[in-house]
């Protein structure tokens, strides 16, 4: 099945088992703005059972990750981008992709696509990641410039850990064949 929006929208941010809660320091301002006090996030789940049910049916520990880092292989298929913003004076862009997780970074700069706002990349990037330390994947599209620094066209961040622990992860693959 091909989805017409982000998979996070289709599957509730992959928070069917592992939920993300923002952590704030101190009290909220009078206007209720807590953004200034944001210090991180807590990932987990809360289960509340009646005492007798918790003793007879120990479902709590099923599917809980180990209490130590785990290494996973992340394979990112970069198929295409659509409707990119022009970054060059000619109304086009010379896009390439940069994939970052933690301190690892891979890019397709040497294979940028000249003068294109709807590029078909056809790339795959593999990274070895350790959960929970490296759980946020960033996919950014840059405009290649011959002079000066390259311009950021746009980026998205994907929570890999939520996808890994979600029951939907096995159902969100890429088809064996892809045709335009």
Short mmCIF file of C-alpha atoms in Angstrom, two decimals:
data_model
loop_
_atom_site.label_atom_id
_atom_site.label_comp_id
_atom_site.label_asym_id
_atom_site.label_seq_id
_atom_site.Cartn_x
_atom_site.Cartn_y
_atom_site.Cartn_z
CA UNK A 1 0.00 0.00 0.00
CA UNK A 2 1.25 3.49 -0.83
CA UNK A 3 0.35 6.22 1.67
CA UNK A 4 -0.30 9.78 0.58
CA UNK A 5 1.07 11.40 3.75
CA UNK A 6 3.86 10.88 6.26
CA UNK A 7 3.84 7.46 7.91
CA UNK A 8 3.90 9.22 11.29
CA UNK A 9 0.45 10.64 10.45
CA UNK A 10 -0.85 7.25 9.32
CA UNK A 11 0.40 5.37 12.40
CA UNK A 12 0.04 7.92 15.22
CA UNK A 13 3.74 8.89 15.35
CA UNK A 14 4.50 5.19 15.98
CA UNK A 15 3.56 5.75 19.61
CA UNK A 16 1.41 2.62 19.89
CA UNK A 17 3.77 1.21 22.53
CA UNK A 18 6.47 3.79 23.23
CA UNK A 19 5.10 7.26 23.97
CA UNK A 20 7.07 10.53 24.01
CA UNK A 21 6.49 13.05 26.79
CA UNK A 22 8.22 16.46 26.86
CA UNK A 23 10.25 17.29 29.98
CA UNK A 24 10.14 20.85 31.31
CA UNK A 25 12.13 22.52 34.07
CA UNK A 26 10.31 24.79 36.50
CA UNK A 27 6.86 26.25 36.14
CA UNK A 28 5.09 27.49 33.03
CA UNK A 29 5.01 31.23 32.39
CA UNK A 30 1.83 33.19 33.04
CA UNK A 31 0.95 32.86 29.35
CA UNK A 32 1.39 29.06 29.61
CA UNK A 33 4.52 29.04 27.41
CA UNK A 34 6.66 26.05 28.40
CA UNK A 35 8.98 26.12 25.37
CA UNK A 36 11.62 28.16 27.23
CA UNK A 37 11.84 25.47 29.92
CA UNK A 38 12.01 22.44 27.58
CA UNK A 39 14.95 20.26 28.67
CA UNK A 40 14.35 16.99 26.84
CA UNK A 41 11.92 14.14 26.43
CA UNK A 42 10.90 11.01 28.25
CA UNK A 43 10.07 7.88 26.27
CA UNK A 44 8.13 5.11 27.85
CA UNK A 45 4.76 3.66 28.68
CA UNK A 46 2.59 3.62 31.74
CA UNK A 47 0.45 0.64 32.62
CA UNK A 48 -1.93 0.66 35.56
CA UNK A 49 -3.38 -2.71 36.58
CA UNK A 50 -5.60 -3.73 39.44
CA UNK A 51 -3.44 -5.52 42.01
CA UNK A 52 -4.94 -8.97 41.47
CA UNK A 53 -4.62 -8.74 37.63
CA UNK A 54 -0.95 -7.73 37.82
CA UNK A 55 -0.19 -10.82 39.90
CA UNK A 56 -2.11 -13.31 37.74
CA UNK A 57 -1.27 -11.91 34.28
CA UNK A 58 2.26 -10.48 34.11
CA UNK A 59 1.86 -8.78 30.69
CA UNK A 60 3.88 -5.78 31.79
CA UNK A 61 7.29 -7.17 30.83
CA UNK A 62 6.31 -8.41 27.35
CA UNK A 63 8.10 -6.45 24.62
CA UNK A 64 10.08 -4.22 26.97
CA UNK A 65 13.54 -3.46 25.54
CA UNK A 66 16.68 -4.61 27.33
CA UNK A 67 18.22 -2.21 29.79
CA UNK A 68 21.35 -1.71 27.69
CA UNK A 69 22.10 -0.21 24.28
CA UNK A 70 21.26 -2.24 21.20
CA UNK A 71 22.79 -1.83 17.75
CA UNK A 72 20.55 -1.84 14.70
CA UNK A 73 21.18 -1.43 10.99
CA UNK A 74 19.21 1.44 9.49
CA UNK A 75 18.70 1.41 5.75
CA UNK A 76 17.28 4.63 4.28
CA UNK A 77 15.87 4.47 0.76
CA UNK A 78 15.92 7.92 -0.80
CA UNK A 79 13.52 7.63 -3.70
CA UNK A 80 12.57 11.16 -4.75
CA UNK A 81 11.64 14.67 -3.64
CA UNK A 82 8.78 16.74 -5.01
CA UNK A 83 8.05 20.45 -5.29
CA UNK A 84 11.33 21.68 -3.84
CA UNK A 85 11.80 25.41 -3.37
CA UNK A 86 14.03 27.03 -5.99
CA UNK A 87 17.46 27.86 -4.63
CA UNK A 88 19.22 29.21 -7.72
CA UNK A 89 18.63 32.40 -9.74
CA UNK A 90 17.41 30.27 -12.66
CA UNK A 91 14.41 29.12 -10.59
CA UNK A 92 15.79 25.60 -10.15
CA UNK A 93 17.94 23.78 -7.60
CA UNK A 94 20.83 21.32 -7.67
CA UNK A 95 19.67 19.02 -4.85
CA UNK A 96 21.49 16.33 -2.93
CA UNK A 97 20.63 14.51 0.29
CA UNK A 98 22.41 14.41 3.66
CA UNK A 99 21.41 11.72 6.18
CA UNK A 100 22.56 12.21 9.78
CA UNK A 101 22.22 10.09 12.92
CA UNK A 102 24.24 11.10 15.98
CA UNK A 103 27.77 11.82 14.75
CA UNK A 104 27.39 9.76 11.56
CA UNK A 105 26.66 11.54 8.32
CA UNK A 106 26.30 10.28 4.75
CA UNK A 107 25.55 12.39 1.71
CA UNK A 108 25.00 12.19 -2.04
CA UNK A 109 26.82 15.47 -2.76
CA UNK A 110 28.98 13.93 -5.48
CA UNK A 111 25.81 12.77 -7.24
CA UNK A 112 23.75 15.97 -6.98
CA UNK A 113 21.00 16.36 -9.57
CA UNK A 114 21.40 19.56 -11.60
CA UNK A 115 18.53 21.98 -12.29
CA UNK A 116 15.69 19.95 -10.80
CA UNK A 117 12.84 20.70 -8.37
CA UNK A 118 11.43 17.15 -8.53
CA UNK A 119 14.57 14.99 -8.35
CA UNK A 120 14.54 11.20 -8.44
CA UNK A 121 17.52 10.16 -6.32
CA UNK A 122 17.34 6.36 -6.30
CA UNK A 123 19.84 6.14 -3.43
CA UNK A 124 20.21 3.91 -0.38
CA UNK A 125 22.17 4.81 2.75
CA UNK A 126 23.08 2.38 5.54
CA UNK A 127 24.04 3.35 9.07
CA UNK A 128 24.63 1.34 12.24
CA UNK A 129 22.80 2.99 15.13
CA UNK A 130 22.76 2.41 18.89
CA UNK A 131 19.46 2.81 20.71
CA UNK A 132 18.68 4.76 22.84
CA UNK A 133 21.63 7.15 22.30
CA UNK A 134 21.13 7.71 18.58
CA UNK A 135 17.43 7.63 17.86
CA UNK A 136 16.79 10.71 15.71
CA UNK A 137 17.47 10.47 11.99
CA UNK A 138 17.70 13.72 10.02
CA UNK A 139 17.20 13.74 6.25
CA UNK A 140 18.15 17.09 4.74
CA UNK A 141 18.15 18.30 1.14
CA UNK A 142 20.80 20.82 0.17
CA UNK A 143 21.35 22.85 -2.98
CA UNK A 144 24.81 22.30 -4.43
CA UNK A 145 26.64 25.56 -5.15
CA UNK A 146 29.93 25.80 -7.01
CA UNK A 147 30.86 28.98 -5.14
CA UNK A 148 30.23 29.49 -1.42
CA UNK A 149 28.47 27.18 0.97
CA UNK A 150 25.58 24.94 -0.04
CA UNK A 151 22.08 26.10 0.91
CA UNK A 152 19.65 24.06 3.00
CA UNK A 153 16.41 23.52 1.06
CA UNK A 154 14.63 21.58 3.79
CA UNK A 155 14.90 18.78 6.30
CA UNK A 156 12.85 16.31 8.30
CA UNK A 157 13.55 14.43 11.51
CA UNK A 158 12.43 10.84 12.07
CA UNK A 159 12.35 9.06 15.44
CA UNK A 160 13.91 5.67 14.67
CA UNK A 161 13.43 4.24 18.13
CA UNK A 162 9.65 4.69 18.01
CA UNK A 163 9.55 3.00 14.60
CA UNK A 164 11.71 0.12 15.83
CA UNK A 165 9.53 -0.67 18.84
CA UNK A 166 6.21 -0.05 17.06
CA UNK A 167 4.05 -2.98 16.04
CA UNK A 168 3.73 -1.26 12.62
CA UNK A 169 7.44 -1.37 11.75
CA UNK A 170 7.26 -4.66 9.86
CA UNK A 171 4.39 -3.32 7.76
CA UNK A 172 6.15 -0.14 6.60
CA UNK A 173 8.63 -1.48 4.06
CA UNK A 174 9.54 -0.43 0.57
CA UNK A 175 8.10 -2.42 -2.30
CA UNK A 176 10.40 -4.85 -4.10
CA UNK A 177 9.89 -2.81 -7.26
CA UNK A 178 9.34 0.92 -7.63
CA UNK A 179 8.11 2.55 -10.85
CA UNK A 180 7.45 6.22 -11.53
#
